PDB file of C-alpha atoms in Angstrom:
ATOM      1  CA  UNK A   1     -17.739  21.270  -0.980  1.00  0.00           C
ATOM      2  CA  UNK A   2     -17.116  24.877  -3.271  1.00  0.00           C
ATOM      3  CA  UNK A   3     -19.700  25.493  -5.297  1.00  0.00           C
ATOM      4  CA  UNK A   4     -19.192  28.024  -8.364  1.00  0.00           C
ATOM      5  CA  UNK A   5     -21.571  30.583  -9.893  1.00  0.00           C
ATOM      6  CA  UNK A   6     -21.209  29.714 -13.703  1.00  0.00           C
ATOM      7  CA  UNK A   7     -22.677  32.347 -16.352  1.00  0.00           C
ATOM      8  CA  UNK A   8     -25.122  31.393 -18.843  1.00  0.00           C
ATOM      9  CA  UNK A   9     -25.020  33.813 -21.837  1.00  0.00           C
ATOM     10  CA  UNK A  10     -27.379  34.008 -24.900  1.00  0.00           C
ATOM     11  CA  UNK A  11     -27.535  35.222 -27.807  1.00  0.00           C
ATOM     12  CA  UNK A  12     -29.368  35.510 -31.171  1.00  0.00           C
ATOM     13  CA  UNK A  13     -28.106  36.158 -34.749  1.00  0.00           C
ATOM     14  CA  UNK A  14     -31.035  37.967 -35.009  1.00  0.00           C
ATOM     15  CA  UNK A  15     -29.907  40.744 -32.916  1.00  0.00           C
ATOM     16  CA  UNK A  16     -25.782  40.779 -33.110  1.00  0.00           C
ATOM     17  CA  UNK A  17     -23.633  42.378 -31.391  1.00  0.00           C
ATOM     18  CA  UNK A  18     -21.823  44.251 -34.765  1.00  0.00           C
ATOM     19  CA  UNK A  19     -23.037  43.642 -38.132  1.00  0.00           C
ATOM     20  CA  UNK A  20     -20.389  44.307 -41.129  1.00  0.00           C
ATOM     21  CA  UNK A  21     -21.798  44.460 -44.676  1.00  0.00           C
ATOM     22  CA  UNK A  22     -20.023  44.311 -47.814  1.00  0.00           C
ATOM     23  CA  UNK A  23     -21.082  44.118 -51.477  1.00  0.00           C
ATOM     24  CA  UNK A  24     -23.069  40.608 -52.009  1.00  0.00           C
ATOM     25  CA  UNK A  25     -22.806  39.537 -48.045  1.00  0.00           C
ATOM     26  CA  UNK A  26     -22.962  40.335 -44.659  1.00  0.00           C
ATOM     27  CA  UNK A  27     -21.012  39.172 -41.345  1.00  0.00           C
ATOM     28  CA  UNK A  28     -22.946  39.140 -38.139  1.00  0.00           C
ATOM     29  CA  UNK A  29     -20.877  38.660 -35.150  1.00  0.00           C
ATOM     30  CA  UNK A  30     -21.529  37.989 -31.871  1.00  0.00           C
ATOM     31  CA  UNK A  31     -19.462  38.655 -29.005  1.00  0.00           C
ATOM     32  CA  UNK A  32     -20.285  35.714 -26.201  1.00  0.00           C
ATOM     33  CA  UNK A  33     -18.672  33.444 -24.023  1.00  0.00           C
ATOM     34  CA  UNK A  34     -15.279  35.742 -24.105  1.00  0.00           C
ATOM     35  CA  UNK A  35     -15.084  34.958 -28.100  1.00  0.00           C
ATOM     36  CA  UNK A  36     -16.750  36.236 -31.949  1.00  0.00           C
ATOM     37  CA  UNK A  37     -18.907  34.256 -33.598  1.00  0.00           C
ATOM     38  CA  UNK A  38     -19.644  35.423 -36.562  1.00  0.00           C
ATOM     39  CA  UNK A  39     -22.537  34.247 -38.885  1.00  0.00           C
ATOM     40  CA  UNK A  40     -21.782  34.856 -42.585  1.00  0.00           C
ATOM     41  CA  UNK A  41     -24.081  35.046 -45.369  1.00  0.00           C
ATOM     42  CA  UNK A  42     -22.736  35.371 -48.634  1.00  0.00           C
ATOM     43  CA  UNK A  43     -25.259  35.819 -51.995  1.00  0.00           C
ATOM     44  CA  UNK A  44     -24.433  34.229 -55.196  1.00  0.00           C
ATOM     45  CA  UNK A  45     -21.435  36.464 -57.215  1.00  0.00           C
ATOM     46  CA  UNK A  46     -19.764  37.046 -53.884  1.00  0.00           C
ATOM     47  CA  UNK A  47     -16.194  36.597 -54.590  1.00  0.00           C
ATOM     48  CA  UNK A  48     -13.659  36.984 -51.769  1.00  0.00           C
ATOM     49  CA  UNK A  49     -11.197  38.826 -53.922  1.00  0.00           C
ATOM     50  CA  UNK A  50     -13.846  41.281 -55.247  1.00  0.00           C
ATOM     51  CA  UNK A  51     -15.559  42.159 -52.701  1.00  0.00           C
ATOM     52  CA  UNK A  52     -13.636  41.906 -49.250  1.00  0.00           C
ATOM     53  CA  UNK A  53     -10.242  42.211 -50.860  1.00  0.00           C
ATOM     54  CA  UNK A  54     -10.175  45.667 -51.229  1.00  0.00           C
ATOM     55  CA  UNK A  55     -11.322  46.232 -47.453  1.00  0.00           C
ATOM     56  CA  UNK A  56      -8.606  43.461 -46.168  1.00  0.00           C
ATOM     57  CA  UNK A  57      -5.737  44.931 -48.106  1.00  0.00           C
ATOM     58  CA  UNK A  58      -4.153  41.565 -48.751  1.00  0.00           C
ATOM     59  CA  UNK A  59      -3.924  39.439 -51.772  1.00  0.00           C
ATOM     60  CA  UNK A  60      -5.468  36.469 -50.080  1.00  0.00           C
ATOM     61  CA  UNK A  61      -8.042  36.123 -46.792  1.00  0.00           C
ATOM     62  CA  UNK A  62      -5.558  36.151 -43.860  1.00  0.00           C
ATOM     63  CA  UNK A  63      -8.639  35.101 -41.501  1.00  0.00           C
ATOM     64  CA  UNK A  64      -8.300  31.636 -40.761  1.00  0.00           C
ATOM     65  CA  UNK A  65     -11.730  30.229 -40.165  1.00  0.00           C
ATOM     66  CA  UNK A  66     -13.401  27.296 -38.292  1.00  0.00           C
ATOM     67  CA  UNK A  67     -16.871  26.866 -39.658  1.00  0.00           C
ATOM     68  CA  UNK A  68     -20.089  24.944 -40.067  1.00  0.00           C
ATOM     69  CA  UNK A  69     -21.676  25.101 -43.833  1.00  0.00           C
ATOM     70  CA  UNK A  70     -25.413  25.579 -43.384  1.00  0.00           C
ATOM     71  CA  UNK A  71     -26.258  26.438 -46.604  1.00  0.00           C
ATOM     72  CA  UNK A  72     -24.915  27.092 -50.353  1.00  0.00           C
ATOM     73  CA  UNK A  73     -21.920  26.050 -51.912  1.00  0.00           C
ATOM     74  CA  UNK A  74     -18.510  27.940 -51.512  1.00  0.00           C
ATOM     75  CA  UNK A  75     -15.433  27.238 -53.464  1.00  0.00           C
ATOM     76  CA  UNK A  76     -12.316  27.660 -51.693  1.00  0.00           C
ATOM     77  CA  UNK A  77      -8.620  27.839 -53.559  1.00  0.00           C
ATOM     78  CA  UNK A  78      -5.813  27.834 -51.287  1.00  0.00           C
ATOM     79  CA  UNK A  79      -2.424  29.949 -51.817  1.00  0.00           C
ATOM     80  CA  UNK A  80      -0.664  26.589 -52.552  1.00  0.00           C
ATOM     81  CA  UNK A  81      -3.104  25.842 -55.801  1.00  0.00           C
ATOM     82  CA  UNK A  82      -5.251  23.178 -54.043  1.00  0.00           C
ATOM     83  CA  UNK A  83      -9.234  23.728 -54.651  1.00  0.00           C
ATOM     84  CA  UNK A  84     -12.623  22.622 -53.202  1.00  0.00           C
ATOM     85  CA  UNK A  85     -15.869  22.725 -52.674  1.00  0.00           C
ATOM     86  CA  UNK A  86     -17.618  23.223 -49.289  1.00  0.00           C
ATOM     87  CA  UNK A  87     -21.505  22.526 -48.797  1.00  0.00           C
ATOM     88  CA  UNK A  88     -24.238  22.337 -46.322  1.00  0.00           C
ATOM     89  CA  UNK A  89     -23.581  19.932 -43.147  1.00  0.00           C
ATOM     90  CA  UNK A  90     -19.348  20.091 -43.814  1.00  0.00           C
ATOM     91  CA  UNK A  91     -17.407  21.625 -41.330  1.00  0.00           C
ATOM     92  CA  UNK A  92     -13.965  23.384 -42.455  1.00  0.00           C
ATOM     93  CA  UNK A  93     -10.938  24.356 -40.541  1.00  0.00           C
ATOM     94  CA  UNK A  94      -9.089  26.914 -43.195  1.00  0.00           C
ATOM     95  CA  UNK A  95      -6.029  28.287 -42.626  1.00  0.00           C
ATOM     96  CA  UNK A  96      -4.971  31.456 -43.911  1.00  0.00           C
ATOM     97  CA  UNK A  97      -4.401  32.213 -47.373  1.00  0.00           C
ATOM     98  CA  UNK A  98      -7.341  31.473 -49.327  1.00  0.00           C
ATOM     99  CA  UNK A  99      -9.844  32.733 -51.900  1.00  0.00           C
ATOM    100  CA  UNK A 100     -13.042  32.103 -52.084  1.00  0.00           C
ATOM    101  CA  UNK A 101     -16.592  32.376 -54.334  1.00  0.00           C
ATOM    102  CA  UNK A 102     -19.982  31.379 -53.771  1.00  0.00           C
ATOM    103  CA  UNK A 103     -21.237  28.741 -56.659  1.00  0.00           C
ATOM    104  CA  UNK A 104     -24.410  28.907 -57.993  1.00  0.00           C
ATOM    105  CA  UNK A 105     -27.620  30.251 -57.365  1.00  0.00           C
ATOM    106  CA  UNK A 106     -28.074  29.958 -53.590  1.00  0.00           C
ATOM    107  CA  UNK A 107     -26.750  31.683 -50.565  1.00  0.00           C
ATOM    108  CA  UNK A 108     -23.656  30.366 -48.818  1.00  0.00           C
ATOM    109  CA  UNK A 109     -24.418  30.394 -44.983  1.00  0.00           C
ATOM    110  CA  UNK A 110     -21.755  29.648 -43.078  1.00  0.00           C
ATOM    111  CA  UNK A 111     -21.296  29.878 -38.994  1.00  0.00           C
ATOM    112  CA  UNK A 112     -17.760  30.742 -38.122  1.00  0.00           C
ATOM    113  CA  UNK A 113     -16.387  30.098 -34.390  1.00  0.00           C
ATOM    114  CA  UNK A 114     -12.903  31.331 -35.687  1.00  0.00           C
ATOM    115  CA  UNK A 115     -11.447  34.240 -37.660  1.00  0.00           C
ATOM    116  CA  UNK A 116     -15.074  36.229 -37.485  1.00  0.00           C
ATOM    117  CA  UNK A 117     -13.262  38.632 -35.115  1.00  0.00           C
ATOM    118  CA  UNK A 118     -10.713  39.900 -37.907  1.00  0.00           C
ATOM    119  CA  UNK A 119     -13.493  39.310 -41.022  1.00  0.00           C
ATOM    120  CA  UNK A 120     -13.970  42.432 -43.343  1.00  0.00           C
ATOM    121  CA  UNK A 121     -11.891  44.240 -41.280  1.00  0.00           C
ATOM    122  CA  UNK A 122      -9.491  46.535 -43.031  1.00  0.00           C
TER     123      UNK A 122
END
């Protein structure tokens, strides 16, 4: 019989790896397991194309994203004209090309096991 020495890794969002911040939200990402996670919190007036456009230089997010919605509500409108809205407990799988805008008065919180590596990136 083998046996194998398996890694256990930890982490907490309370002490990231690399934090990025950008007006009305921040992404905290952590770097475990060999892959980002990145915890985004997003405060109401966020708007994708306002404030992380100009650092992405593109006209839409080119991240595609996996994520769980903890909190708030997010609109998303995709290149292709198709809109919704995304809210605590739904998980999304968004491909690229999309805007997006936090609705109402509440934080969006989202936790993203895809696309945090390239988020608010230029």
């Amino acid at each position: 019989m083998s046996t194998t020495t398996q890694i256990t890794e930890h982490q907490s969002f309370s002490a990231p790896t690399e934090t990025r911040s950008f007006e009305n939200g921040v992404a905290e990402i952590l770097d475990i397991g060999g892959a980002e996670i990145g915890r985004l919190t997003l405060q109401p007036g966020w708007h994708w194309a306002e404030h992380v456009k100009p650092i992405a230089g593109t006209d839409l997010c080119e991240a595609p994203h996996f994520q769980y919605h903890v909190s708030g509500t997010l609109h998303v409108k995709m290149a292709d004209g198709s809109e919704f809205d995304l809210g605590p407990g739904d998980v999304s799988s968004l491909p690229e090309g999309h805007d997006a805008w936090v609705v109402g008065d509440e934080p969006v919180v989202v936790v993203d096991w895809y696309g945090a590596s390239a988020y608010a990136k230029p």
